Amino acid sequence: MTGTEVSLIEGLQRQDRSAQQQMLDSYGRDVFAQIARLIPAIEDAEEVYQDVFVKVFRNIGKYDGEKSSLRTWVSRIAYNETISFLRKKPAAVISYEDQGIDAYALTDAEVEETFGQPNAETVQLIRAALKHLPPDERAIITMFYYEEMSLKEIAYVTESIPTTIASKLSRTRRKLCRIIKMIQS
């Protein structure tokens, strides 16, 4: 932990307004982006954003720099608040069973073909497909690809273990590929 982070944390523990503003300036944009990727309605995303930082400011005394970086700890709070919000407002999720589709039957080559060629069309298809995933799967994909978090960091945020995250990530990528194929049909 850097001296700046230590100073920031100490200021937050004293409920210093300038430390709170520094926290918002340093982490606010990334946190809002994390939330907005999962909650498309701007007013809902703003509500969750506010809840996240209220929780951060209230719980800064529980932060343990030995377990994670400050950024990862804040991401964990944002993840939990976002998932909690989404559970209250469930979105439509494609049911593969109803359509006789095996979402996990894709080969690694098919998955790589879909994700390995980043172009504008692929990005748009992935964004459209993400909307059809349950919140927890959408969160794992966005943390890994958009926020470039490691499996260990995602495991910390989701209160899981890295091998479980790796398995979920693999299954979710296959599911996304299948959704993309359905969208293209």
PDB file of C-alpha atoms in Angstrom:
ATOM      1  CA  MET A   1       0.000   0.000   0.000  1.00  0.00           C
ATOM      2  CA  THR A   2       1.351   3.392  -0.952  1.00  0.00           C
ATOM      3  CA  GLY A   3       1.687   6.326   1.411  1.00  0.00           C
ATOM      4  CA  THR A   4      -1.065   8.097  -0.498  1.00  0.00           C
ATOM      5  CA  GLU A   5      -3.468   5.182   0.056  1.00  0.00           C
ATOM      6  CA  VAL A   6      -2.589   5.049   3.772  1.00  0.00           C
ATOM      7  CA  SER A   7      -3.239   8.777   4.052  1.00  0.00           C
ATOM      8  CA  LEU A   8      -6.522   8.412   2.161  1.00  0.00           C
ATOM      9  CA  ILE A   9      -7.698   5.552   4.381  1.00  0.00           C
ATOM     10  CA  GLU A  10      -6.786   7.465   7.540  1.00  0.00           C
ATOM     11  CA  GLY A  11      -8.725  10.481   6.268  1.00  0.00           C
ATOM     12  CA  LEU A  12     -11.728   8.325   5.445  1.00  0.00           C
ATOM     13  CA  GLN A  13     -11.631   6.785   8.914  1.00  0.00           C
ATOM     14  CA  ARG A  14     -11.781  10.315  10.367  1.00  0.00           C
ATOM     15  CA  GLN A  15     -14.705  11.049   8.006  1.00  0.00           C
ATOM     16  CA  ASP A  16     -12.724  13.888   6.484  1.00  0.00           C
ATOM     17  CA  ARG A  17     -14.680  15.488   3.613  1.00  0.00           C
ATOM     18  CA  SER A  18     -11.578  16.099   1.496  1.00  0.00           C
ATOM     19  CA  ALA A  19     -10.593  12.413   1.834  1.00  0.00           C
ATOM     20  CA  GLN A  20     -14.102  11.401   0.781  1.00  0.00           C
ATOM     21  CA  GLN A  21     -13.870  13.694  -2.238  1.00  0.00           C
ATOM     22  CA  GLN A  22     -10.438  12.276  -3.075  1.00  0.00           C
ATOM     23  CA  MET A  23     -11.929   8.759  -2.893  1.00  0.00           C
ATOM     24  CA  LEU A  24     -14.721   9.764  -5.275  1.00  0.00           C
ATOM     25  CA  ASP A  25     -12.230  11.431  -7.624  1.00  0.00           C
ATOM     26  CA  SER A  26      -9.899   8.420  -7.593  1.00  0.00           C
ATOM     27  CA  TYR A  27     -12.392   5.557  -7.756  1.00  0.00           C
ATOM     28  CA  GLY A  28     -15.736   7.054  -8.764  1.00  0.00           C
ATOM     29  CA  ARG A  29     -15.438   6.765 -12.524  1.00  0.00           C
ATOM     30  CA  ASP A  30     -14.352   3.111 -12.433  1.00  0.00           C
ATOM     31  CA  VAL A  31     -17.046   2.193  -9.921  1.00  0.00           C
ATOM     32  CA  PHE A  32     -19.749   3.889 -11.969  1.00  0.00           C
ATOM     33  CA  ALA A  33     -18.550   2.109 -15.115  1.00  0.00           C
ATOM     34  CA  GLN A  34     -18.627  -1.234 -13.281  1.00  0.00           C
ATOM     35  CA  ILE A  35     -22.187  -0.594 -12.134  1.00  0.00           C
ATOM     36  CA  ALA A  36     -23.412   0.828 -15.463  1.00  0.00           C
ATOM     37  CA  ARG A  37     -22.229  -2.257 -17.358  1.00  0.00           C
ATOM     38  CA  LEU A  38     -24.684  -4.302 -15.317  1.00  0.00           C
ATOM     39  CA  ILE A  39     -27.453  -1.762 -14.711  1.00  0.00           C
ATOM     40  CA  PRO A  40     -28.318   0.007 -17.978  1.00  0.00           C
ATOM     41  CA  ALA A  41     -30.847   2.521 -16.561  1.00  0.00           C
ATOM     42  CA  ILE A  42     -28.774   5.578 -15.620  1.00  0.00           C
ATOM     43  CA  GLU A  43     -30.947   6.607 -12.675  1.00  0.00           C
ATOM     44  CA  ASP A  44     -30.730   3.096 -11.195  1.00  0.00           C
ATOM     45  CA  ALA A  45     -26.961   3.002 -11.742  1.00  0.00           C
ATOM     46  CA  GLU A  46     -26.618   6.389 -10.018  1.00  0.00           C
ATOM     47  CA  GLU A  47     -28.645   5.129  -7.046  1.00  0.00           C
ATOM     48  CA  VAL A  48     -26.437   2.060  -6.653  1.00  0.00           C
ATOM     49  CA  TYR A  49     -23.321   4.242  -7.086  1.00  0.00           C
ATOM     50  CA  GLN A  50     -24.414   6.402  -4.162  1.00  0.00           C
ATOM     51  CA  ASP A  51     -25.154   3.325  -2.055  1.00  0.00           C
ATOM     52  CA  VAL A  52     -21.692   1.950  -2.805  1.00  0.00           C
ATOM     53  CA  PHE A  53     -19.861   5.013  -1.565  1.00  0.00           C
ATOM     54  CA  VAL A  54     -22.071   5.386   1.500  1.00  0.00           C
ATOM     55  CA  LYS A  55     -21.123   1.802   2.342  1.00  0.00           C
ATOM     56  CA  VAL A  56     -17.434   2.439   1.588  1.00  0.00           C
ATOM     57  CA  PHE A  57     -17.366   5.490   3.848  1.00  0.00           C
ATOM     58  CA  ARG A  58     -19.221   3.701   6.656  1.00  0.00           C
ATOM     59  CA  ASN A  59     -17.150   0.518   6.464  1.00  0.00           C
ATOM     60  CA  ILE A  60     -13.648   1.819   5.747  1.00  0.00           C
ATOM     61  CA  GLY A  61     -12.594   0.589   9.190  1.00  0.00           C
ATOM     62  CA  LYS A  62     -13.205  -2.984   7.996  1.00  0.00           C
ATOM     63  CA  TYR A  63     -10.831  -2.650   5.043  1.00  0.00           C
ATOM     64  CA  ASP A  64      -7.899  -5.071   5.330  1.00  0.00           C
ATOM     65  CA  GLY A  65      -4.973  -4.198   3.082  1.00  0.00           C
ATOM     66  CA  GLU A  66      -3.554  -7.697   3.605  1.00  0.00           C
ATOM     67  CA  LYS A  67      -6.525  -9.295   1.821  1.00  0.00           C
ATOM     68  CA  SER A  68      -6.877  -6.992  -1.183  1.00  0.00           C
ATOM     69  CA  SER A  69      -6.042  -3.656  -2.698  1.00  0.00           C
ATOM     70  CA  LEU A  70      -8.324  -0.741  -1.881  1.00  0.00           C
ATOM     71  CA  ARG A  71      -9.564  -0.760  -5.491  1.00  0.00           C
ATOM     72  CA  THR A  72     -10.518  -4.446  -5.277  1.00  0.00           C
ATOM     73  CA  TRP A  73     -12.230  -3.918  -1.914  1.00  0.00           C
ATOM     74  CA  VAL A  74     -14.315  -1.074  -3.375  1.00  0.00           C
ATOM     75  CA  SER A  75     -15.096  -3.264  -6.417  1.00  0.00           C
ATOM     76  CA  ARG A  76     -16.351  -5.967  -4.068  1.00  0.00           C
ATOM     77  CA  ILE A  77     -18.756  -3.523  -2.445  1.00  0.00           C
ATOM     78  CA  ALA A  78     -19.885  -2.284  -5.868  1.00  0.00           C
ATOM     79  CA  TYR A  79     -20.415  -5.862  -7.048  1.00  0.00           C
ATOM     80  CA  ASN A  80     -22.462  -6.805  -3.990  1.00  0.00           C
ATOM     81  CA  GLU A  81     -24.615  -3.677  -4.178  1.00  0.00           C
ATOM     82  CA  THR A  82     -25.178  -4.143  -7.911  1.00  0.00           C
ATOM     83  CA  ILE A  83     -26.104  -7.815  -7.621  1.00  0.00           C
ATOM     84  CA  SER A  84     -28.390  -7.025  -4.694  1.00  0.00           C
ATOM     85  CA  PHE A  85     -30.131  -4.334  -6.747  1.00  0.00           C
ATOM     86  CA  LEU A  86     -30.489  -6.612  -9.772  1.00  0.00           C
ATOM     87  CA  ARG A  87     -31.973  -9.419  -7.693  1.00  0.00           C
ATOM     88  CA  LYS A  88     -34.730  -7.015  -6.679  1.00  0.00           C
ATOM     89  CA  LYS A  89     -35.381  -6.160 -10.357  1.00  0.00           C
ATOM     90  CA  PRO A  90     -34.865  -9.372 -12.317  1.00  0.00           C
ATOM     91  CA  ALA A  91     -34.220  -9.060 -16.035  1.00  0.00           C
ATOM     92  CA  ALA A  92     -35.340 -11.483 -18.693  1.00  0.00           C
ATOM     93  CA  VAL A  93     -32.859 -14.302 -19.133  1.00  0.00           C
ATOM     94  CA  ILE A  94     -32.846 -16.634 -22.105  1.00  0.00           C
ATOM     95  CA  SER A  95     -33.731 -20.170 -21.108  1.00  0.00           C
ATOM     96  CA  TYR A  96     -31.789 -22.635 -23.223  1.00  0.00           C
ATOM     97  CA  GLU A  97     -33.733 -25.612 -21.959  1.00  0.00           C
ATOM     98  CA  ASP A  98     -36.959 -24.159 -23.387  1.00  0.00           C
ATOM     99  CA  GLN A  99     -35.334 -23.881 -26.790  1.00  0.00           C
ATOM    100  CA  GLY A 100     -33.569 -27.258 -26.787  1.00  0.00           C
ATOM    101  CA  ILE A 101     -30.134 -25.638 -26.897  1.00  0.00           C
ATOM    102  CA  ASP A 102     -27.095 -26.985 -25.096  1.00  0.00           C
ATOM    103  CA  ALA A 103     -25.307 -23.770 -24.101  1.00  0.00           C
ATOM    104  CA  TYR A 104     -22.137 -25.636 -23.178  1.00  0.00           C
ATOM    105  CA  ALA A 105     -21.748 -27.794 -26.287  1.00  0.00           C
ATOM    106  CA  LEU A 106     -19.441 -25.375 -28.094  1.00  0.00           C
ATOM    107  CA  THR A 107     -15.880 -26.360 -28.781  1.00  0.00           C
ATOM    108  CA  ASP A 108     -12.972 -24.224 -27.578  1.00  0.00           C
ATOM    109  CA  ALA A 109     -12.326 -23.285 -31.221  1.00  0.00           C
ATOM    110  CA  GLU A 110     -15.875 -21.918 -31.577  1.00  0.00           C
ATOM    111  CA  VAL A 111     -15.497 -19.882 -28.402  1.00  0.00           C
ATOM    112  CA  GLU A 112     -12.110 -18.542 -29.519  1.00  0.00           C
ATOM    113  CA  GLU A 113     -13.544 -17.705 -32.931  1.00  0.00           C
ATOM    114  CA  THR A 114     -16.231 -15.549 -31.303  1.00  0.00           C
ATOM    115  CA  PHE A 115     -14.058 -13.841 -28.680  1.00  0.00           C
ATOM    116  CA  GLY A 116     -10.721 -13.868 -30.460  1.00  0.00           C
ATOM    117  CA  GLN A 117     -11.586 -11.380 -33.208  1.00  0.00           C
ATOM    118  CA  PRO A 118     -12.327  -8.016 -31.598  1.00  0.00           C
ATOM    119  CA  ASN A 119     -14.073  -5.824 -34.141  1.00  0.00           C
ATOM    120  CA  ALA A 120     -17.012  -3.429 -33.891  1.00  0.00           C
ATOM    121  CA  GLU A 121     -19.603  -6.037 -34.889  1.00  0.00           C
ATOM    122  CA  THR A 122     -18.308  -8.591 -32.381  1.00  0.00           C
ATOM    123  CA  VAL A 123     -18.267  -6.011 -29.589  1.00  0.00           C
ATOM    124  CA  GLN A 124     -21.884  -5.027 -30.353  1.00  0.00           C
ATOM    125  CA  LEU A 125     -22.977  -8.659 -30.427  1.00  0.00           C
ATOM    126  CA  ILE A 126     -21.262  -9.354 -27.109  1.00  0.00           C
ATOM    127  CA  ARG A 127     -22.907  -6.308 -25.525  1.00  0.00           C
ATOM    128  CA  ALA A 128     -26.315  -7.436 -26.765  1.00  0.00           C
ATOM    129  CA  ALA A 129     -25.699 -10.983 -25.550  1.00  0.00           C
ATOM    130  CA  LEU A 130     -24.552  -9.816 -22.114  1.00  0.00           C
ATOM    131  CA  LYS A 131     -28.029  -8.430 -21.473  1.00  0.00           C
ATOM    132  CA  HIS A 132     -29.370 -12.001 -21.587  1.00  0.00           C
ATOM    133  CA  LEU A 133     -27.077 -13.341 -18.857  1.00  0.00           C
ATOM    134  CA  PRO A 134     -27.960 -13.532 -15.176  1.00  0.00           C
ATOM    135  CA  PRO A 135     -26.345 -10.711 -13.146  1.00  0.00           C
ATOM    136  CA  ASP A 136     -23.627 -12.853 -11.564  1.00  0.00           C
ATOM    137  CA  GLU A 137     -22.443 -14.228 -14.918  1.00  0.00           C
ATOM    138  CA  ARG A 138     -22.576 -10.773 -16.511  1.00  0.00           C
ATOM    139  CA  ALA A 139     -20.506  -9.423 -13.625  1.00  0.00           C
ATOM    140  CA  ILE A 140     -17.788 -12.057 -14.012  1.00  0.00           C
ATOM    141  CA  ILE A 141     -17.489 -11.382 -17.744  1.00  0.00           C
ATOM    142  CA  THR A 142     -17.311  -7.615 -17.258  1.00  0.00           C
ATOM    143  CA  MET A 143     -14.778  -7.844 -14.431  1.00  0.00           C
ATOM    144  CA  PHE A 144     -12.531 -10.139 -16.470  1.00  0.00           C
ATOM    145  CA  TYR A 145     -12.773  -8.475 -19.889  1.00  0.00           C
ATOM    146  CA  TYR A 146     -13.724  -4.858 -19.259  1.00  0.00           C
ATOM    147  CA  GLU A 147     -12.012  -4.231 -15.927  1.00  0.00           C
ATOM    148  CA  GLU A 148      -9.166  -6.688 -16.623  1.00  0.00           C
ATOM    149  CA  MET A 149      -9.310  -8.120 -13.115  1.00  0.00           C
ATOM    150  CA  SER A 150      -7.389 -11.295 -12.362  1.00  0.00           C
ATOM    151  CA  LEU A 151      -9.182 -14.506 -11.391  1.00  0.00           C
ATOM    152  CA  LYS A 152      -7.896 -13.990  -7.853  1.00  0.00           C
ATOM    153  CA  GLU A 153      -9.359 -10.465  -7.690  1.00  0.00           C
ATOM    154  CA  ILE A 154     -12.692 -11.622  -9.110  1.00  0.00           C
ATOM    155  CA  ALA A 155     -12.745 -14.457  -6.585  1.00  0.00           C
ATOM    156  CA  TYR A 156     -12.229 -11.945  -3.785  1.00  0.00           C
ATOM    157  CA  VAL A 157     -14.951  -9.635  -5.106  1.00  0.00           C
ATOM    158  CA  THR A 158     -17.457 -12.492  -5.520  1.00  0.00           C
ATOM    159  CA  GLU A 159     -16.387 -14.324  -2.348  1.00  0.00           C
ATOM    160  CA  SER A 160     -15.387 -17.400  -4.307  1.00  0.00           C
ATOM    161  CA  ILE A 161     -12.146 -19.154  -5.262  1.00  0.00           C
ATOM    162  CA  PRO A 162     -10.097 -18.647  -8.444  1.00  0.00           C
ATOM    163  CA  THR A 163     -10.696 -22.155  -9.819  1.00  0.00           C
ATOM    164  CA  THR A 164     -14.461 -21.725  -9.456  1.00  0.00           C
ATOM    165  CA  ILE A 165     -14.266 -18.360 -11.213  1.00  0.00           C
ATOM    166  CA  ALA A 166     -12.233 -19.917 -14.033  1.00  0.00           C
ATOM    167  CA  SER A 167     -14.902 -22.603 -14.496  1.00  0.00           C
ATOM    168  CA  LYS A 168     -17.752 -20.072 -14.394  1.00  0.00           C
ATOM    169  CA  LEU A 169     -15.899 -17.854 -16.847  1.00  0.00           C
ATOM    170  CA  SER A 170     -15.447 -20.746 -19.269  1.00  0.00           C
ATOM    171  CA  ARG A 171     -19.107 -21.807 -19.023  1.00  0.00           C
ATOM    172  CA  THR A 172     -20.304 -18.231 -19.362  1.00  0.00           C
ATOM    173  CA  ARG A 173     -18.153 -17.650 -22.455  1.00  0.00           C
ATOM    174  CA  ARG A 174     -19.727 -20.719 -24.043  1.00  0.00           C
ATOM    175  CA  LYS A 175     -23.186 -19.475 -23.101  1.00  0.00           C
ATOM    176  CA  LEU A 176     -22.403 -16.053 -24.591  1.00  0.00           C
ATOM    177  CA  CYS A 177     -21.318 -17.676 -27.830  1.00  0.00           C
ATOM    178  CA  ARG A 178     -24.570 -19.579 -28.008  1.00  0.00           C
ATOM    179  CA  ILE A 179     -26.579 -16.404 -27.318  1.00  0.00           C
ATOM    180  CA  ILE A 180     -24.622 -14.591 -30.049  1.00  0.00           C
ATOM    181  CA  LYS A 181     -25.414 -17.394 -32.497  1.00  0.00           C
ATOM    182  CA  MET A 182     -29.109 -17.069 -31.567  1.00  0.00           C
ATOM    183  CA  ILE A 183     -29.008 -13.288 -32.034  1.00  0.00           C
ATOM    184  CA  GLN A 184     -27.407 -13.689 -35.449  1.00  0.00           C
ATOM    185  CA  SER A 185     -30.056 -16.218 -36.585  1.00  0.00           C
TER     186      SER A 185
END
